[in-house]
Amino acid sequence: MRNIVLFGPPGAGKGTQSALLVDHFGFVHLSTGDIFRLNIKEETVLGKLAKSYMEKGQLVPDDVTIRMLEDSANGHPDARGFVFDGFPRTTAQAGALDAFLNEKGQAISGMLALEVPEDELKVRLAKRAETSGRPDDADPAVIQKRIDVYNAETAPVADHYQAQGKYQGIEGLGSVEDIFGRLRSAIEAWA
Ligand code: AMP
């Protein structure tokens, strides 16, 4: 069983690459952003709460996010492994994920971090806004806020996995296929 944290700033390609990893390796994909967006669409209480943070480019509070992620993972008892996309985004979330997996006799196998320069992220997010229908992609001020939040609160999560010898940087530029090839090789190289 392999559990992967697919890491990187907004616009790095985590969603695109997660879909390819699911197809190839049969992982279950858990994207906290996707789950929040589904809750917003279904107008749940959680969706209303999440929306108030997401539209400003801020993080949804840890307690809510962690509980939601754990519930979602528990909904897949037969999973052959998870690809966590957009989670953990704070060191508190990373600690909670370690504890959650540990209780099940599991662990994160590795963090694969897509590395993309900030200028390219902004170009990609502006382009994605044309088709994603995501309000948080459409406003340059919200995009900048998400990148700032990533640098301040999320980037330190890499240190958490680095300290466990589980961090691996992956060049996030080039074709979708080239980037997927790098991710696949990294996973296949794990014992
Ligand atoms: P994403 O789809 O991963 O780009 O996430 C979109 C938005 O959902 C983020 O800007 C946050 O507002 C919220 N979000 C997604 N994942 C998390 C998380 N792990 N912790 C807190 N907020 C999150």
mmCIF file with all atom_site columns, C-alpha atoms and ligand atoms in Angstrom:
data_model
loop_
_atom_site.group_PDB
_atom_site.id
_atom_site.type_symbol
_atom_site.label_atom_id
_atom_site.label_alt_id
_atom_site.label_comp_id
_atom_site.label_asym_id
_atom_site.label_entity_id
_atom_site.label_seq_id
_atom_site.pdbx_PDB_ins_code
_atom_site.Cartn_x
_atom_site.Cartn_y
_atom_site.Cartn_z
_atom_site.occupancy
_atom_site.B_iso_or_equiv
_atom_site.pdbx_formal_charge
_atom_site.auth_seq_id
_atom_site.auth_comp_id
_atom_site.auth_asym_id
_atom_site.auth_atom_id
_atom_site.pdbx_PDB_model_num
ATOM   1   C CA  . MET A 1 1   ? 0.000   0.000  0.000   1.00 0.00 ? 1   MET A CA  1
ATOM   2   C CA  . ARG A 1 2   ? 1.410   3.347  -1.035  1.00 0.00 ? 2   ARG A CA  1
ATOM   3   C CA  . ASN A 1 3   ? 0.075   6.651  0.203   1.00 0.00 ? 3   ASN A CA  1
ATOM   4   C CA  . ILE A 1 4   ? 1.291   9.712  -1.621  1.00 0.00 ? 4   ILE A CA  1
ATOM   5   C CA  . VAL A 1 5   ? 1.134   13.389 -0.834  1.00 0.00 ? 5   VAL A CA  1
ATOM   6   C CA  . LEU A 1 6   ? 1.089   15.195 -4.165  1.00 0.00 ? 6   LEU A CA  1
ATOM   7   C CA  . PHE A 1 7   ? 2.329   18.630 -3.210  1.00 0.00 ? 7   PHE A CA  1
ATOM   8   C CA  . GLY A 1 8   ? 2.825   21.969 -4.880  1.00 0.00 ? 8   GLY A CA  1
ATOM   9   C CA  . PRO A 1 9   ? 1.470   25.508 -5.119  1.00 0.00 ? 9   PRO A CA  1
ATOM   10  C CA  . PRO A 1 10  ? -1.891  26.367 -6.725  1.00 0.00 ? 10  PRO A CA  1
ATOM   11  C CA  . GLY A 1 11  ? -1.626  25.761 -10.463 1.00 0.00 ? 11  GLY A CA  1
ATOM   12  C CA  . ALA A 1 12  ? 1.260   23.289 -10.180 1.00 0.00 ? 12  ALA A CA  1
ATOM   13  C CA  . GLY A 1 13  ? -0.774  20.525 -11.862 1.00 0.00 ? 13  GLY A CA  1
ATOM   14  C CA  . LYS A 1 14  ? -1.758  18.431 -8.829  1.00 0.00 ? 14  LYS A CA  1
ATOM   15  C CA  . GLY A 1 15  ? -5.301  17.730 -10.061 1.00 0.00 ? 15  GLY A CA  1
ATOM   16  C CA  . THR A 1 16  ? -4.201  16.816 -13.590 1.00 0.00 ? 16  THR A CA  1
ATOM   17  C CA  . GLN A 1 17  ? -1.435  14.538 -12.390 1.00 0.00 ? 17  GLN A CA  1
ATOM   18  C CA  . SER A 1 18  ? -3.609  12.962 -9.686  1.00 0.00 ? 18  SER A CA  1
ATOM   19  C CA  . ALA A 1 19  ? -6.031  11.756 -12.369 1.00 0.00 ? 19  ALA A CA  1
ATOM   20  C CA  . LEU A 1 20  ? -3.165  10.095 -14.246 1.00 0.00 ? 20  LEU A CA  1
ATOM   21  C CA  . LEU A 1 21  ? -1.805  8.507  -11.053 1.00 0.00 ? 21  LEU A CA  1
ATOM   22  C CA  . VAL A 1 22  ? -5.256  7.110  -10.274 1.00 0.00 ? 22  VAL A CA  1
ATOM   23  C CA  . ASP A 1 23  ? -5.523  5.602  -13.780 1.00 0.00 ? 23  ASP A CA  1
ATOM   24  C CA  . HIS A 1 24  ? -2.068  4.090  -13.665 1.00 0.00 ? 24  HIS A CA  1
ATOM   25  C CA  . PHE A 1 25  ? -1.700  2.904  -10.077 1.00 0.00 ? 25  PHE A CA  1
ATOM   26  C CA  . GLY A 1 26  ? -5.318  2.526  -8.941  1.00 0.00 ? 26  GLY A CA  1
ATOM   27  C CA  . PHE A 1 27  ? -4.994  4.944  -6.047  1.00 0.00 ? 27  PHE A CA  1
ATOM   28  C CA  . VAL A 1 28  ? -7.999  6.608  -4.464  1.00 0.00 ? 28  VAL A CA  1
ATOM   29  C CA  . HIS A 1 29  ? -7.794  10.365 -5.075  1.00 0.00 ? 29  HIS A CA  1
ATOM   30  C CA  . LEU A 1 30  ? -8.617  12.605 -2.111  1.00 0.00 ? 30  LEU A CA  1
ATOM   31  C CA  . SER A 1 31  ? -8.658  16.299 -2.971  1.00 0.00 ? 31  SER A CA  1
ATOM   32  C CA  . THR A 1 32  ? -9.852  18.519 -0.143  1.00 0.00 ? 32  THR A CA  1
ATOM   33  C CA  . GLY A 1 33  ? -10.491 21.341 -2.651  1.00 0.00 ? 33  GLY A CA  1
ATOM   34  C CA  . ASP A 1 34  ? -12.740 19.042 -4.731  1.00 0.00 ? 34  ASP A CA  1
ATOM   35  C CA  . ILE A 1 35  ? -14.622 17.893 -1.625  1.00 0.00 ? 35  ILE A CA  1
ATOM   36  C CA  . PHE A 1 36  ? -15.166 21.496 -0.516  1.00 0.00 ? 36  PHE A CA  1
ATOM   37  C CA  . ARG A 1 37  ? -16.390 22.440 -4.012  1.00 0.00 ? 37  ARG A CA  1
ATOM   38  C CA  . LEU A 1 38  ? -18.851 19.521 -3.980  1.00 0.00 ? 38  LEU A CA  1
ATOM   39  C CA  . ASN A 1 39  ? -20.170 20.704 -0.610  1.00 0.00 ? 39  ASN A CA  1
ATOM   40  C CA  . ILE A 1 40  ? -20.557 24.239 -1.972  1.00 0.00 ? 40  ILE A CA  1
ATOM   41  C CA  . LYS A 1 41  ? -22.493 22.883 -4.966  1.00 0.00 ? 41  LYS A CA  1
ATOM   42  C CA  . GLU A 1 42  ? -24.741 20.843 -2.691  1.00 0.00 ? 42  GLU A CA  1
ATOM   43  C CA  . GLU A 1 43  ? -25.183 23.841 -0.376  1.00 0.00 ? 43  GLU A CA  1
ATOM   44  C CA  . THR A 1 44  ? -24.265 21.932 2.774   1.00 0.00 ? 44  THR A CA  1
ATOM   45  C CA  . VAL A 1 45  ? -23.351 23.622 6.052   1.00 0.00 ? 45  VAL A CA  1
ATOM   46  C CA  . LEU A 1 46  ? -19.721 22.643 5.447   1.00 0.00 ? 46  LEU A CA  1
ATOM   47  C CA  . GLY A 1 47  ? -19.944 24.116 1.935   1.00 0.00 ? 47  GLY A CA  1
ATOM   48  C CA  . LYS A 1 48  ? -21.185 27.457 3.259   1.00 0.00 ? 48  LYS A CA  1
ATOM   49  C CA  . LEU A 1 49  ? -18.368 27.604 5.763   1.00 0.00 ? 49  LEU A CA  1
ATOM   50  C CA  . ALA A 1 50  ? -15.700 26.569 3.227   1.00 0.00 ? 50  ALA A CA  1
ATOM   51  C CA  . LYS A 1 51  ? -16.934 29.095 0.663   1.00 0.00 ? 51  LYS A CA  1
ATOM   52  C CA  . SER A 1 52  ? -16.392 32.000 3.030   1.00 0.00 ? 52  SER A CA  1
ATOM   53  C CA  . TYR A 1 53  ? -12.677 31.131 3.193   1.00 0.00 ? 53  TYR A CA  1
ATOM   54  C CA  . MET A 1 54  ? -12.134 29.887 -0.355  1.00 0.00 ? 54  MET A CA  1
ATOM   55  C CA  . GLU A 1 55  ? -13.506 33.001 -2.017  1.00 0.00 ? 55  GLU A CA  1
ATOM   56  C CA  . LYS A 1 56  ? -10.883 35.044 -0.176  1.00 0.00 ? 56  LYS A CA  1
ATOM   57  C CA  . GLY A 1 57  ? -8.048  32.639 -0.968  1.00 0.00 ? 57  GLY A CA  1
ATOM   58  C CA  . GLN A 1 58  ? -7.700  31.704 2.709   1.00 0.00 ? 58  GLN A CA  1
ATOM   59  C CA  . LEU A 1 59  ? -7.375  28.237 4.198   1.00 0.00 ? 59  LEU A CA  1
ATOM   60  C CA  . VAL A 1 60  ? -10.419 26.553 5.689   1.00 0.00 ? 60  VAL A CA  1
ATOM   61  C CA  . PRO A 1 61  ? -9.724  25.983 9.435   1.00 0.00 ? 61  PRO A CA  1
ATOM   62  C CA  . ASP A 1 62  ? -7.702  22.877 10.299  1.00 0.00 ? 62  ASP A CA  1
ATOM   63  C CA  . ASP A 1 63  ? -10.255 21.173 12.565  1.00 0.00 ? 63  ASP A CA  1
ATOM   64  C CA  . VAL A 1 64  ? -12.969 21.195 9.907   1.00 0.00 ? 64  VAL A CA  1
ATOM   65  C CA  . THR A 1 65  ? -10.592 20.182 7.123   1.00 0.00 ? 65  THR A CA  1
ATOM   66  C CA  . ILE A 1 66  ? -8.952  17.354 9.052   1.00 0.00 ? 66  ILE A CA  1
ATOM   67  C CA  . ARG A 1 67  ? -12.294 15.867 10.120  1.00 0.00 ? 67  ARG A CA  1
ATOM   68  C CA  . MET A 1 68  ? -13.578 16.017 6.553   1.00 0.00 ? 68  MET A CA  1
ATOM   69  C CA  . LEU A 1 69  ? -10.443 14.365 5.158   1.00 0.00 ? 69  LEU A CA  1
ATOM   70  C CA  . GLU A 1 70  ? -10.563 11.570 7.732   1.00 0.00 ? 70  GLU A CA  1
ATOM   71  C CA  . ASP A 1 71  ? -14.259 10.919 7.025   1.00 0.00 ? 71  ASP A CA  1
ATOM   72  C CA  . SER A 1 72  ? -13.521 10.769 3.299   1.00 0.00 ? 72  SER A CA  1
ATOM   73  C CA  . ALA A 1 73  ? -10.602 8.363  3.758   1.00 0.00 ? 73  ALA A CA  1
ATOM   74  C CA  . ASN A 1 74  ? -12.701 6.169  6.052   1.00 0.00 ? 74  ASN A CA  1
ATOM   75  C CA  . GLY A 1 75  ? -15.216 5.926  3.219   1.00 0.00 ? 75  GLY A CA  1
ATOM   76  C CA  . HIS A 1 76  ? -12.678 3.878  1.236   1.00 0.00 ? 76  HIS A CA  1
ATOM   77  C CA  . PRO A 1 77  ? -11.755 0.956  3.501   1.00 0.00 ? 77  PRO A CA  1
ATOM   78  C CA  . ASP A 1 78  ? -10.606 -1.150 0.530   1.00 0.00 ? 78  ASP A CA  1
ATOM   79  C CA  . ALA A 1 79  ? -8.319  1.491  -0.989  1.00 0.00 ? 79  ALA A CA  1
ATOM   80  C CA  . ARG A 1 80  ? -5.009  0.218  -2.384  1.00 0.00 ? 80  ARG A CA  1
ATOM   81  C CA  . GLY A 1 81  ? -3.479  3.533  -1.463  1.00 0.00 ? 81  GLY A CA  1
ATOM   82  C CA  . PHE A 1 82  ? -4.338  7.199  -1.503  1.00 0.00 ? 82  PHE A CA  1
ATOM   83  C CA  . VAL A 1 83  ? -3.099  10.178 -3.408  1.00 0.00 ? 83  VAL A CA  1
ATOM   84  C CA  . PHE A 1 84  ? -3.635  13.184 -1.181  1.00 0.00 ? 84  PHE A CA  1
ATOM   85  C CA  . ASP A 1 85  ? -4.037  16.330 -3.288  1.00 0.00 ? 85  ASP A CA  1
ATOM   86  C CA  . GLY A 1 86  ? -4.197  19.721 -1.601  1.00 0.00 ? 86  GLY A CA  1
ATOM   87  C CA  . PHE A 1 87  ? -3.840  18.128 1.822   1.00 0.00 ? 87  PHE A CA  1
ATOM   88  C CA  . PRO A 1 88  ? -1.968  18.514 4.132   1.00 0.00 ? 88  PRO A CA  1
ATOM   89  C CA  . ARG A 1 89  ? -1.672  22.281 3.729   1.00 0.00 ? 89  ARG A CA  1
ATOM   90  C CA  . THR A 1 90  ? -0.466  23.118 7.251   1.00 0.00 ? 90  THR A CA  1
ATOM   91  C CA  . THR A 1 91  ? 1.955   21.365 9.581   1.00 0.00 ? 91  THR A CA  1
ATOM   92  C CA  . ALA A 1 92  ? -0.980  20.671 11.937  1.00 0.00 ? 92  ALA A CA  1
ATOM   93  C CA  . GLN A 1 93  ? -2.753  18.844 9.107   1.00 0.00 ? 93  GLN A CA  1
ATOM   94  C CA  . ALA A 1 94  ? 0.437   16.882 8.351   1.00 0.00 ? 94  ALA A CA  1
ATOM   95  C CA  . GLY A 1 95  ? 0.717   15.778 11.984  1.00 0.00 ? 95  GLY A CA  1
ATOM   96  C CA  . ALA A 1 96  ? -2.943  14.777 12.041  1.00 0.00 ? 96  ALA A CA  1
ATOM   97  C CA  . LEU A 1 97  ? -2.546  12.766 8.833   1.00 0.00 ? 97  LEU A CA  1
ATOM   98  C CA  . ASP A 1 98  ? 0.468   10.904 10.227  1.00 0.00 ? 98  ASP A CA  1
ATOM   99  C CA  . ALA A 1 99  ? -1.481  10.037 13.392  1.00 0.00 ? 99  ALA A CA  1
ATOM   100 C CA  . PHE A 1 100 ? -4.567  8.987  11.411  1.00 0.00 ? 100 PHE A CA  1
ATOM   101 C CA  . LEU A 1 101 ? -2.580  6.640  9.146   1.00 0.00 ? 101 LEU A CA  1
ATOM   102 C CA  . ASN A 1 102 ? -0.481  5.368  12.032  1.00 0.00 ? 102 ASN A CA  1
ATOM   103 C CA  . GLU A 1 103 ? -3.623  4.204  13.830  1.00 0.00 ? 103 GLU A CA  1
ATOM   104 C CA  . LYS A 1 104 ? -4.378  2.071  10.790  1.00 0.00 ? 104 LYS A CA  1
ATOM   105 C CA  . GLY A 1 105 ? -0.830  0.675  10.671  1.00 0.00 ? 105 GLY A CA  1
ATOM   106 C CA  . GLN A 1 106 ? -0.090  2.793  7.618   1.00 0.00 ? 106 GLN A CA  1
ATOM   107 C CA  . ALA A 1 107 ? 2.062   5.782  6.713   1.00 0.00 ? 107 ALA A CA  1
ATOM   108 C CA  . ILE A 1 108 ? 2.805   8.270  3.967   1.00 0.00 ? 108 ILE A CA  1
ATOM   109 C CA  . SER A 1 109 ? 5.189   6.610  1.522   1.00 0.00 ? 109 SER A CA  1
ATOM   110 C CA  . GLY A 1 110 ? 6.460   9.882  0.142   1.00 0.00 ? 110 GLY A CA  1
ATOM   111 C CA  . MET A 1 111 ? 5.723   13.474 -0.739  1.00 0.00 ? 111 MET A CA  1
ATOM   112 C CA  . LEU A 1 112 ? 6.137   14.293 -4.413  1.00 0.00 ? 112 LEU A CA  1
ATOM   113 C CA  . ALA A 1 113 ? 6.417   18.059 -4.763  1.00 0.00 ? 113 ALA A CA  1
ATOM   114 C CA  . LEU A 1 114 ? 5.745   19.634 -8.163  1.00 0.00 ? 114 LEU A CA  1
ATOM   115 C CA  . GLU A 1 115 ? 8.133   22.544 -8.621  1.00 0.00 ? 115 GLU A CA  1
ATOM   116 C CA  . VAL A 1 116 ? 6.841   25.372 -10.816 1.00 0.00 ? 116 VAL A CA  1
ATOM   117 C CA  . PRO A 1 117 ? 8.013   29.013 -10.813 1.00 0.00 ? 117 PRO A CA  1
ATOM   118 C CA  . GLU A 1 118 ? 5.523   31.619 -9.580  1.00 0.00 ? 118 GLU A CA  1
ATOM   119 C CA  . ASP A 1 119 ? 5.240   33.446 -12.948 1.00 0.00 ? 119 ASP A CA  1
ATOM   120 C CA  . GLU A 1 120 ? 4.204   30.199 -14.632 1.00 0.00 ? 120 GLU A CA  1
ATOM   121 C CA  . LEU A 1 121 ? 1.637   29.482 -11.890 1.00 0.00 ? 121 LEU A CA  1
ATOM   122 C CA  . LYS A 1 122 ? -0.084  32.792 -12.556 1.00 0.00 ? 122 LYS A CA  1
ATOM   123 C CA  . VAL A 1 123 ? -0.190  32.139 -16.308 1.00 0.00 ? 123 VAL A CA  1
ATOM   124 C CA  . ARG A 1 124 ? -1.659  28.655 -15.737 1.00 0.00 ? 124 ARG A CA  1
ATOM   125 C CA  . LEU A 1 125 ? -4.279  29.822 -13.225 1.00 0.00 ? 125 LEU A CA  1
ATOM   126 C CA  . ALA A 1 126 ? -5.415  32.676 -15.476 1.00 0.00 ? 126 ALA A CA  1
ATOM   127 C CA  . LYS A 1 127 ? -5.774  30.168 -18.321 1.00 0.00 ? 127 LYS A CA  1
ATOM   128 C CA  . ARG A 1 128 ? -7.587  27.669 -16.098 1.00 0.00 ? 128 ARG A CA  1
ATOM   129 C CA  . ALA A 1 129 ? -10.061 30.409 -15.114 1.00 0.00 ? 129 ALA A CA  1
ATOM   130 C CA  . GLU A 1 130 ? -11.391 30.368 -18.699 1.00 0.00 ? 130 GLU A CA  1
ATOM   131 C CA  . THR A 1 131 ? -12.723 26.824 -18.245 1.00 0.00 ? 131 THR A CA  1
ATOM   132 C CA  . SER A 1 132 ? -12.700 25.882 -14.545 1.00 0.00 ? 132 SER A CA  1
ATOM   133 C CA  . GLY A 1 133 ? -15.643 28.020 -13.463 1.00 0.00 ? 133 GLY A CA  1
ATOM   134 C CA  . ARG A 1 134 ? -13.740 28.515 -10.210 1.00 0.00 ? 134 ARG A CA  1
ATOM   135 C CA  . PRO A 1 135 ? -14.270 32.017 -8.790  1.00 0.00 ? 135 PRO A CA  1
ATOM   136 C CA  . ASP A 1 136 ? -10.933 31.745 -6.968  1.00 0.00 ? 136 ASP A CA  1
ATOM   137 C CA  . ASP A 1 137 ? -9.131  31.388 -10.342 1.00 0.00 ? 137 ASP A CA  1
ATOM   138 C CA  . ALA A 1 138 ? -10.866 34.401 -11.880 1.00 0.00 ? 138 ALA A CA  1
ATOM   139 C CA  . ASP A 1 139 ? -9.573  37.146 -9.584  1.00 0.00 ? 139 ASP A CA  1
ATOM   140 C CA  . PRO A 1 140 ? -5.841  37.994 -9.738  1.00 0.00 ? 140 PRO A CA  1
ATOM   141 C CA  . ALA A 1 141 ? -5.951  39.306 -6.148  1.00 0.00 ? 141 ALA A CA  1
ATOM   142 C CA  . VAL A 1 142 ? -7.311  35.962 -4.903  1.00 0.00 ? 142 VAL A CA  1
ATOM   143 C CA  . ILE A 1 143 ? -4.691  34.068 -6.940  1.00 0.00 ? 143 ILE A CA  1
ATOM   144 C CA  . GLN A 1 144 ? -1.957  36.188 -5.330  1.00 0.00 ? 144 GLN A CA  1
ATOM   145 C CA  . LYS A 1 145 ? -3.454  35.562 -1.887  1.00 0.00 ? 145 LYS A CA  1
ATOM   146 C CA  . ARG A 1 146 ? -3.467  31.788 -2.492  1.00 0.00 ? 146 ARG A CA  1
ATOM   147 C CA  . ILE A 1 147 ? 0.179   31.885 -3.544  1.00 0.00 ? 147 ILE A CA  1
ATOM   148 C CA  . ASP A 1 148 ? 1.073   33.998 -0.477  1.00 0.00 ? 148 ASP A CA  1
ATOM   149 C CA  . VAL A 1 149 ? -0.804  31.596 1.824   1.00 0.00 ? 149 VAL A CA  1
ATOM   150 C CA  . TYR A 1 150 ? 1.001   28.699 0.169   1.00 0.00 ? 150 TYR A CA  1
ATOM   151 C CA  . ASN A 1 151 ? 4.395   30.300 0.804   1.00 0.00 ? 151 ASN A CA  1
ATOM   152 C CA  . ALA A 1 152 ? 3.595   31.232 4.415   1.00 0.00 ? 152 ALA A CA  1
ATOM   153 C CA  . GLU A 1 153 ? 1.560   28.272 5.682   1.00 0.00 ? 153 GLU A CA  1
ATOM   154 C CA  . THR A 1 154 ? 1.861   25.373 3.258   1.00 0.00 ? 154 THR A CA  1
ATOM   155 C CA  . ALA A 1 155 ? 5.494   25.395 2.095   1.00 0.00 ? 155 ALA A CA  1
ATOM   156 C CA  . PRO A 1 156 ? 6.659   24.420 5.654   1.00 0.00 ? 156 PRO A CA  1
ATOM   157 C CA  . VAL A 1 157 ? 4.768   21.119 5.245   1.00 0.00 ? 157 VAL A CA  1
ATOM   158 C CA  . ALA A 1 158 ? 7.631   20.068 2.939   1.00 0.00 ? 158 ALA A CA  1
ATOM   159 C CA  . ASP A 1 159 ? 10.009  20.299 5.926   1.00 0.00 ? 159 ASP A CA  1
ATOM   160 C CA  . HIS A 1 160 ? 7.754   17.929 7.861   1.00 0.00 ? 160 HIS A CA  1
ATOM   161 C CA  . TYR A 1 161 ? 8.279   15.209 5.246   1.00 0.00 ? 161 TYR A CA  1
ATOM   162 C CA  . GLN A 1 162 ? 11.897  16.182 4.577   1.00 0.00 ? 162 GLN A CA  1
ATOM   163 C CA  . ALA A 1 163 ? 12.599  15.460 8.255   1.00 0.00 ? 163 ALA A CA  1
ATOM   164 C CA  . GLN A 1 164 ? 11.175  11.964 7.699   1.00 0.00 ? 164 GLN A CA  1
ATOM   165 C CA  . GLY A 1 165 ? 13.308  11.450 4.568   1.00 0.00 ? 165 GLY A CA  1
ATOM   166 C CA  . LYS A 1 166 ? 10.138  11.362 2.446   1.00 0.00 ? 166 LYS A CA  1
ATOM   167 C CA  . TYR A 1 167 ? 10.412  14.542 0.388   1.00 0.00 ? 167 TYR A CA  1
ATOM   168 C CA  . GLN A 1 168 ? 11.075  14.395 -3.327  1.00 0.00 ? 168 GLN A CA  1
ATOM   169 C CA  . GLY A 1 169 ? 11.026  17.422 -5.629  1.00 0.00 ? 169 GLY A CA  1
ATOM   170 C CA  . ILE A 1 170 ? 9.698   16.868 -9.153  1.00 0.00 ? 170 ILE A CA  1
ATOM   171 C CA  . GLU A 1 171 ? 10.254  19.287 -12.046 1.00 0.00 ? 171 GLU A CA  1
ATOM   172 C CA  . GLY A 1 172 ? 6.752   20.548 -12.808 1.00 0.00 ? 172 GLY A CA  1
ATOM   173 C CA  . LEU A 1 173 ? 7.494   22.142 -16.197 1.00 0.00 ? 173 LEU A CA  1
ATOM   174 C CA  . GLY A 1 174 ? 7.082   20.460 -19.590 1.00 0.00 ? 174 GLY A CA  1
ATOM   175 C CA  . SER A 1 175 ? 4.281   18.405 -21.087 1.00 0.00 ? 175 SER A CA  1
ATOM   176 C CA  . VAL A 1 176 ? 1.677   16.703 -18.901 1.00 0.00 ? 176 VAL A CA  1
ATOM   177 C CA  . GLU A 1 177 ? 3.068   13.348 -20.100 1.00 0.00 ? 177 GLU A CA  1
ATOM   178 C CA  . ASP A 1 178 ? 6.670   14.276 -19.264 1.00 0.00 ? 178 ASP A CA  1
ATOM   179 C CA  . ILE A 1 179 ? 5.712   15.362 -15.759 1.00 0.00 ? 179 ILE A CA  1
ATOM   180 C CA  . PHE A 1 180 ? 3.666   12.211 -15.242 1.00 0.00 ? 180 PHE A CA  1
ATOM   181 C CA  . GLY A 1 181 ? 6.666   10.144 -16.370 1.00 0.00 ? 181 GLY A CA  1
ATOM   182 C CA  . ARG A 1 182 ? 8.773   11.775 -13.647 1.00 0.00 ? 182 ARG A CA  1
ATOM   183 C CA  . LEU A 1 183 ? 6.147   11.055 -10.986 1.00 0.00 ? 183 LEU A CA  1
ATOM   184 C CA  . ARG A 1 184 ? 5.710   7.465  -12.137 1.00 0.00 ? 184 ARG A CA  1
ATOM   185 C CA  . SER A 1 185 ? 9.463   6.801  -12.098 1.00 0.00 ? 185 SER A CA  1
ATOM   186 C CA  . ALA A 1 186 ? 9.735   8.250  -8.603  1.00 0.00 ? 186 ALA A CA  1
ATOM   187 C CA  . ILE A 1 187 ? 6.942   6.004  -7.299  1.00 0.00 ? 187 ILE A CA  1
ATOM   188 C CA  . GLU A 1 188 ? 8.276   2.919  -9.066  1.00 0.00 ? 188 GLU A CA  1
ATOM   189 C CA  . ALA A 1 189 ? 11.694  3.542  -7.544  1.00 0.00 ? 189 ALA A CA  1
ATOM   190 C CA  . TRP A 1 190 ? 10.272  3.223  -4.020  1.00 0.00 ? 190 TRP A CA  1
ATOM   191 C CA  . ALA A 1 191 ? 10.943  -0.151 -2.483  1.00 0.00 ? 191 ALA A CA  1
HETATM 192 P P1  . AMP B 2 .   ? -7.505  23.598 -4.238  1.00 0.00 ? 1   AMP B P1  1
HETATM 193 O O1  . AMP B 2 .   ? -8.607  22.995 -5.034  1.00 0.00 ? 1   AMP B O1  1
HETATM 194 O O2  . AMP B 2 .   ? -6.598  22.559 -3.648  1.00 0.00 ? 1   AMP B O2  1
HETATM 195 O O3  . AMP B 2 .   ? -6.754  24.662 -5.005  1.00 0.00 ? 1   AMP B O3  1
HETATM 196 O O4  . AMP B 2 .   ? -8.183  24.337 -2.992  1.00 0.00 ? 1   AMP B O4  1
HETATM 197 C C1  . AMP B 2 .   ? -9.067  25.428 -3.177  1.00 0.00 ? 1   AMP B C1  1
HETATM 198 C C2  . AMP B 2 .   ? -9.313  26.112 -1.842  1.00 0.00 ? 1   AMP B C2  1
HETATM 199 O O5  . AMP B 2 .   ? -9.933  25.201 -0.930  1.00 0.00 ? 1   AMP B O5  1
HETATM 200 C C3  . AMP B 2 .   ? -8.081  26.618 -1.120  1.00 0.00 ? 1   AMP B C3  1
HETATM 201 O O6  . AMP B 2 .   ? -7.682  27.898 -1.586  1.00 0.00 ? 1   AMP B O6  1
HETATM 202 C C4  . AMP B 2 .   ? -8.574  26.643 0.329   1.00 0.00 ? 1   AMP B C4  1
HETATM 203 O O7  . AMP B 2 .   ? -9.417  27.769 0.550   1.00 0.00 ? 1   AMP B O7  1
HETATM 204 C C5  . AMP B 2 .   ? -9.446  25.401 0.384   1.00 0.00 ? 1   AMP B C5  1
HETATM 205 N N1  . AMP B 2 .   ? -8.662  24.211 0.777   1.00 0.00 ? 1   AMP B N1  1
HETATM 206 C C6  . AMP B 2 .   ? -8.401  23.117 -0.002  1.00 0.00 ? 1   AMP B C6  1
HETATM 207 N N2  . AMP B 2 .   ? -7.667  22.220 0.686   1.00 0.00 ? 1   AMP B N2  1
HETATM 208 C C7  . AMP B 2 .   ? -7.456  22.751 1.926   1.00 0.00 ? 1   AMP B C7  1
HETATM 209 C C8  . AMP B 2 .   ? -6.739  22.315 3.061   1.00 0.00 ? 1   AMP B C8  1
HETATM 210 N N3  . AMP B 2 .   ? -6.074  21.145 3.089   1.00 0.00 ? 1   AMP B N3  1
HETATM 211 N N4  . AMP B 2 .   ? -6.746  23.138 4.159   1.00 0.00 ? 1   AMP B N4  1
HETATM 212 C C9  . AMP B 2 .   ? -7.411  24.312 4.153   1.00 0.00 ? 1   AMP B C9  1
HETATM 213 N N5  . AMP B 2 .   ? -8.075  24.784 3.093   1.00 0.00 ? 1   AMP B N5  1
HETATM 214 C C10 . AMP B 2 .   ? -8.105  24.030 1.976   1.00 0.00 ? 1   AMP B C10 1
#
